[in-house]
mmCIF file of C-alpha atoms in Angstrom:
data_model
loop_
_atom_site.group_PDB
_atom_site.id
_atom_site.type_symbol
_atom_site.label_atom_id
_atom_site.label_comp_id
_atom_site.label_asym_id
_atom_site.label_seq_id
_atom_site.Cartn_x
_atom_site.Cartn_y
_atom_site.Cartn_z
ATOM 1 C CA UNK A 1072 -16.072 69.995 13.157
ATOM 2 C CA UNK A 1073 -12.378 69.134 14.548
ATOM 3 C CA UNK A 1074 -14.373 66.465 16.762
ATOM 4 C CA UNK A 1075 -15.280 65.025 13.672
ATOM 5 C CA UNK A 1076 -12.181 64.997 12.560
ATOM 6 C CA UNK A 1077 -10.801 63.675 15.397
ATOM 7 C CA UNK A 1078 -13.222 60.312 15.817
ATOM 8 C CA UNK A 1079 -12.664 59.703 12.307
ATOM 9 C CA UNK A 1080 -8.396 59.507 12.459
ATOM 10 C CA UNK A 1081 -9.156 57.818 15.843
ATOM 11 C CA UNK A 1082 -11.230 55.305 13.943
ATOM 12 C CA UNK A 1083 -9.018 55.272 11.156
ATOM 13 C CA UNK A 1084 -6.400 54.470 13.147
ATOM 14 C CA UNK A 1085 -7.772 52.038 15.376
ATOM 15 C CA UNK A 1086 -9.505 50.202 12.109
ATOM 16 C CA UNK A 1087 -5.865 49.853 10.824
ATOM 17 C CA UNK A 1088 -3.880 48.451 14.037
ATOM 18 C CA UNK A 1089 -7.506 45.905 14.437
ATOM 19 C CA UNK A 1090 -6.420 44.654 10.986
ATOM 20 C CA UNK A 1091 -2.887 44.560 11.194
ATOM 21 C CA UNK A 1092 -3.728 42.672 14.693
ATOM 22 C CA UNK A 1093 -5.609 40.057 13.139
ATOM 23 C CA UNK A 1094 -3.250 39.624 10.108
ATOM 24 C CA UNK A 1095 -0.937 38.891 12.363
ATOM 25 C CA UNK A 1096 -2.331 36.634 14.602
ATOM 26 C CA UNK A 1097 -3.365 34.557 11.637
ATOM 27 C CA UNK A 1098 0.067 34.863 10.998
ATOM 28 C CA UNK A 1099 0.910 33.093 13.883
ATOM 29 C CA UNK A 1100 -1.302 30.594 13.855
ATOM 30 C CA UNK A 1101 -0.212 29.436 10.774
ATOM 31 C CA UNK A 1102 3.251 29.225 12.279
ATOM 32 C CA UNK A 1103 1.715 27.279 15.516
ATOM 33 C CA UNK A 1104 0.162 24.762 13.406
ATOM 34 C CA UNK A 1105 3.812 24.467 11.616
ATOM 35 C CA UNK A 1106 5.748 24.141 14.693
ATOM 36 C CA UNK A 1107 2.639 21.623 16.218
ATOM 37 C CA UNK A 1108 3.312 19.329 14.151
ATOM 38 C CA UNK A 1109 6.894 19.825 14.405
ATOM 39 C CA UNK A 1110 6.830 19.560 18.079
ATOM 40 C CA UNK A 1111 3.583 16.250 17.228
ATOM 41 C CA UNK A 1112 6.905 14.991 15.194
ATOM 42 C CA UNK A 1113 9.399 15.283 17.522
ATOM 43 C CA UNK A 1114 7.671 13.734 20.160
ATOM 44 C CA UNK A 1115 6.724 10.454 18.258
ATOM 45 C CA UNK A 1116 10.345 10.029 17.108
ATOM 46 C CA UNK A 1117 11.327 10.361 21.238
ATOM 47 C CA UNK A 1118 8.789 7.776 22.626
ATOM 48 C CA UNK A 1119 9.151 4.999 19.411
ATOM 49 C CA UNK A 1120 12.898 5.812 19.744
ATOM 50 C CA UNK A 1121 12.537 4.778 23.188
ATOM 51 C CA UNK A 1122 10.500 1.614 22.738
ATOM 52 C CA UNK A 1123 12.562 0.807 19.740
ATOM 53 C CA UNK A 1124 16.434 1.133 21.210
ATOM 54 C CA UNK A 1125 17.441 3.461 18.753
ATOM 55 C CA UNK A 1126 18.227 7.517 18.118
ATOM 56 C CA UNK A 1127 15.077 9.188 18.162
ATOM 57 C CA UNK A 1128 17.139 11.074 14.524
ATOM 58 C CA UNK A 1129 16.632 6.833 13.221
ATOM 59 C CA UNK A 1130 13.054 7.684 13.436
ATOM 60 C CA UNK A 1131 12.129 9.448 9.769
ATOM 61 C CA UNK A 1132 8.899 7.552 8.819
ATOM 62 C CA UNK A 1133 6.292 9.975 11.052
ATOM 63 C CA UNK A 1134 3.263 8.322 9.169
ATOM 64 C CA UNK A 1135 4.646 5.099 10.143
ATOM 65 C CA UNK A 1136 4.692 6.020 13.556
ATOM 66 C CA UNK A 1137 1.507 8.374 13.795
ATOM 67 C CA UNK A 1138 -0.333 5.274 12.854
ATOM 68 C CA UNK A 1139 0.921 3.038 15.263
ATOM 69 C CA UNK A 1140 0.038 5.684 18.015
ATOM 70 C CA UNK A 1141 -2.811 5.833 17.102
ATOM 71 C CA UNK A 1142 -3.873 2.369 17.352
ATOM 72 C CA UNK A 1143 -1.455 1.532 20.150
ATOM 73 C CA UNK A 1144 -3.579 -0.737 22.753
ATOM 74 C CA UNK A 1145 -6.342 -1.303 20.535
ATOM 75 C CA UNK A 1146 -7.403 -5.092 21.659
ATOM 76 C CA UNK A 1147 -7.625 -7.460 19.505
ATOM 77 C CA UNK A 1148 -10.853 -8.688 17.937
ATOM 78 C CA UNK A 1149 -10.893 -12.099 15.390
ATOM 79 C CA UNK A 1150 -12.279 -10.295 11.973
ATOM 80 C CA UNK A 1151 -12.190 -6.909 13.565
ATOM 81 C CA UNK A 1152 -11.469 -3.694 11.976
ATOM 82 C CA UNK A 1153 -12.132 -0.975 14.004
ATOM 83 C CA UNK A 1154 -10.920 0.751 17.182
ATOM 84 C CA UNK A 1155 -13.540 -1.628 19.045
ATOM 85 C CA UNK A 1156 -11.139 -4.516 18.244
ATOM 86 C CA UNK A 1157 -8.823 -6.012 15.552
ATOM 87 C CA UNK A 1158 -6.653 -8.650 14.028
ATOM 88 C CA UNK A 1159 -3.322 -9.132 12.614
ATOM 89 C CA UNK A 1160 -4.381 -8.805 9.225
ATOM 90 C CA UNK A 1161 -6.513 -6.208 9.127
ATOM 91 C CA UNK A 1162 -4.015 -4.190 11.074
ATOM 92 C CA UNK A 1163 -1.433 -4.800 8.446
ATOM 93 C CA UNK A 1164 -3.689 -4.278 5.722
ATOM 94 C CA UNK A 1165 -4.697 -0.974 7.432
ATOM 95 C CA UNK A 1166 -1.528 0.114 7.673
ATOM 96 C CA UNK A 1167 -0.308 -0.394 4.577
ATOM 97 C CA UNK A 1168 -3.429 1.494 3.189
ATOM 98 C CA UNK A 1169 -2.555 4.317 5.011
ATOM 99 C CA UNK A 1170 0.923 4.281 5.222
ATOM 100 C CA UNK A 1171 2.322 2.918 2.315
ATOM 101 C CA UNK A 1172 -0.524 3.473 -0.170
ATOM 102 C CA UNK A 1173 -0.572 0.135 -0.966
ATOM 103 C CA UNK A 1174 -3.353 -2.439 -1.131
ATOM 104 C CA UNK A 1175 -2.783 -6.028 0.280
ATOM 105 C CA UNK A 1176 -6.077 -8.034 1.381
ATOM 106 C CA UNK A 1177 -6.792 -11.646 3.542
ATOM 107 C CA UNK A 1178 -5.765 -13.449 6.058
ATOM 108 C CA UNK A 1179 -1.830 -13.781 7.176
ATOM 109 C CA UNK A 1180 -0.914 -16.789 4.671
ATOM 110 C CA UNK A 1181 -3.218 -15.266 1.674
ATOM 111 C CA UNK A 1182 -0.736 -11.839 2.354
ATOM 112 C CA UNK A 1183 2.443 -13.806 2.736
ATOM 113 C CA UNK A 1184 1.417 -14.903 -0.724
ATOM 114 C CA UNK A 1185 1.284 -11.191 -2.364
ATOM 115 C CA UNK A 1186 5.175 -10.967 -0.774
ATOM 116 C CA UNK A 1187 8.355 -11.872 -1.536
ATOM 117 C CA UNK A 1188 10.678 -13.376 0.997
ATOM 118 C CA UNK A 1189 13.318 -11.646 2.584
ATOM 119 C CA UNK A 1190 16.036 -12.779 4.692
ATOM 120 C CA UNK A 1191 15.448 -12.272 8.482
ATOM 121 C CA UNK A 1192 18.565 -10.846 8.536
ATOM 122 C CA UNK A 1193 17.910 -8.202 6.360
ATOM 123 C CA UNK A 1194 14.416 -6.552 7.523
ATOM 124 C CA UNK A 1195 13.776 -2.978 6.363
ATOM 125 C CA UNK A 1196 11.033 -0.996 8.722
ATOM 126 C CA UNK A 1197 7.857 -2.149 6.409
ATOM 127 C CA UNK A 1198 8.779 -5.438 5.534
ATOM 128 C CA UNK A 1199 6.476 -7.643 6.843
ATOM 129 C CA UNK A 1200 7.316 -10.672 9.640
ATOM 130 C CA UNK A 1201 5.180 -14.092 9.430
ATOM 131 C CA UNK A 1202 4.735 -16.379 11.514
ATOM 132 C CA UNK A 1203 3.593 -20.257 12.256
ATOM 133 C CA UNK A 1204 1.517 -20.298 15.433
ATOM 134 C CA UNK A 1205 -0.991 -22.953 14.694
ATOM 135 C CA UNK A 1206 0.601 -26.020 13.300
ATOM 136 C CA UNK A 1207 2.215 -25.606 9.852
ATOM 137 C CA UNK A 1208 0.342 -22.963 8.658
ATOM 138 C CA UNK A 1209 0.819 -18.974 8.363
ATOM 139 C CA UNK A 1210 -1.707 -17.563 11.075
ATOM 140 C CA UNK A 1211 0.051 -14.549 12.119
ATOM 141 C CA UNK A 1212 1.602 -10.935 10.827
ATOM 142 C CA UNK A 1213 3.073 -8.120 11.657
ATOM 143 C CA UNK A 1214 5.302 -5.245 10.729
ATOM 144 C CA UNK A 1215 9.116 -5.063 11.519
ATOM 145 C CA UNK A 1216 10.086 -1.646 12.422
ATOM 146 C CA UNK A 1217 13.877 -1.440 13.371
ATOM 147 C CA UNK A 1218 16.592 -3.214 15.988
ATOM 148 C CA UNK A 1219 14.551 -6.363 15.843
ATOM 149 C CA UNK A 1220 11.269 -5.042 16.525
ATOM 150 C CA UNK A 1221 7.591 -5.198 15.131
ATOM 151 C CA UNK A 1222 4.323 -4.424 15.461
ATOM 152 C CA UNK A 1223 1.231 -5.807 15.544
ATOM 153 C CA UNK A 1224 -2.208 -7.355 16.627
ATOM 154 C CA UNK A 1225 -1.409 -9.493 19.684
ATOM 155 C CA UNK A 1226 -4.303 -12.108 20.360
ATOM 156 C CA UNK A 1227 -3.768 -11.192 24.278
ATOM 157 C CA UNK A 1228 -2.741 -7.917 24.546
ATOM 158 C CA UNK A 1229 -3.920 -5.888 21.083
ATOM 159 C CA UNK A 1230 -1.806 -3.603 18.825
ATOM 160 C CA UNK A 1231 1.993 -3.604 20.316
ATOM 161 C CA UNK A 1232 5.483 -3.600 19.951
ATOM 162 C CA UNK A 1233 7.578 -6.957 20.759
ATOM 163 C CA UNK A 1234 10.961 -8.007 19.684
ATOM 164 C CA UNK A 1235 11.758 -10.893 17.449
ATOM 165 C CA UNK A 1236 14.599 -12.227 19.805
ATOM 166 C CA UNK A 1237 11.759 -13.153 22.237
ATOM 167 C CA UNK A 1238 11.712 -16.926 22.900
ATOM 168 C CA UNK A 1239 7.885 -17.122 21.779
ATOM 169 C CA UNK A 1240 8.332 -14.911 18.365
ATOM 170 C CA UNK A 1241 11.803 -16.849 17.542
ATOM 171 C CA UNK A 1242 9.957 -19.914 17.877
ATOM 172 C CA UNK A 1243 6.760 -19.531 15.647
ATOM 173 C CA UNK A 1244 8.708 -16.901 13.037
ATOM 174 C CA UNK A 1245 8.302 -18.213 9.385
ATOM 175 C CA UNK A 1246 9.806 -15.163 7.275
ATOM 176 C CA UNK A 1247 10.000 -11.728 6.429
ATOM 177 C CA UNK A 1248 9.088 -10.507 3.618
ATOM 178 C CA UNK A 1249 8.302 -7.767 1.237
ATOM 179 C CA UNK A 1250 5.192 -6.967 -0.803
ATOM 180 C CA UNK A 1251 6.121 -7.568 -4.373
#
């Protein structure tokens, strides 16, 4: 009889420290997610702070940024819309979508339309930049992040980050603009 006893506080008692074990690892896994994306955070607002020029603190839109990491390097692709390959303005359009909530559709000039200008002068990170490549017409876009930067689809070298002040993108740049 006291071995009875016995197994059955021993199992008692190791029944109660197993749950209190797993309550408290879920616990902390809940708390690892937390600080993940914390840490997933920090680190995006260090490497876009880096490419960008500014304090990685200037760096508050994480969605913004999460995006554009994620499609950093994808190449470019006329009409594409995938990983595989894509262009300006279904990169924009993307990003507003997932970014911004906010629905803008067509090619560069056809978006440039759903905007209102805004001085070049006085970009906010979201407006968009246009620009004249072929002829007179709007054939490119992109989206101006901060200290004269934006990103977008490059025809040669896919989703990136380039400055305005470049002698290529000061030449061809039409306006900035915001969607209305």
């Amino acid at each position: 009889m006291e071995f009875v006893k016995r197994f059955f506080v021993f199992y008692s008692v190791g029944g109660c420290i197993l749950l209190i074990s797993l309550y408290s690892c879920a616990s902390k896994k809940n708390i690892s997610k937390s600080e993940h994306n914390s840490n997933k955070a920090e680190l995006l607002a260090e490497k876009y702070s880096t490419l960008l020029g500014v304090k990685s603190s200037d760096i508050s839109n994480i969605a913004l940024y999460s995006f554009i990491d994620k499609w950093y390097g994808t190449p470019y692709k006329y009409g594409g819309e995938s990983k595989n390959g894509i262009d300006c303005s279904s990169f924009v359009t993307l990003l507003y979508k997932e970014v911004y909530n906010k629905t803008i559709s067509g090619p560069s000039g056809t978006i440039f339309n759903q905007c209102s200008v805004a001085s070049k002068n006085n970009l906010k990170e979201g407006d968009l930049v246009f620009f004249k490549i072929e002829k007179n017409k709007i054939s490119h876009v992109g989206v101006y992040l901060q200290n004269n930067q934006f990103v977008h689809a490059s025809t040669k070298k896919g989703v990136r980050i380039d400055n305005l002040n470049t002698t290529y993108y000061t030449t061809y740049f039409y306006k900035g603009a915001c969607l209305k």
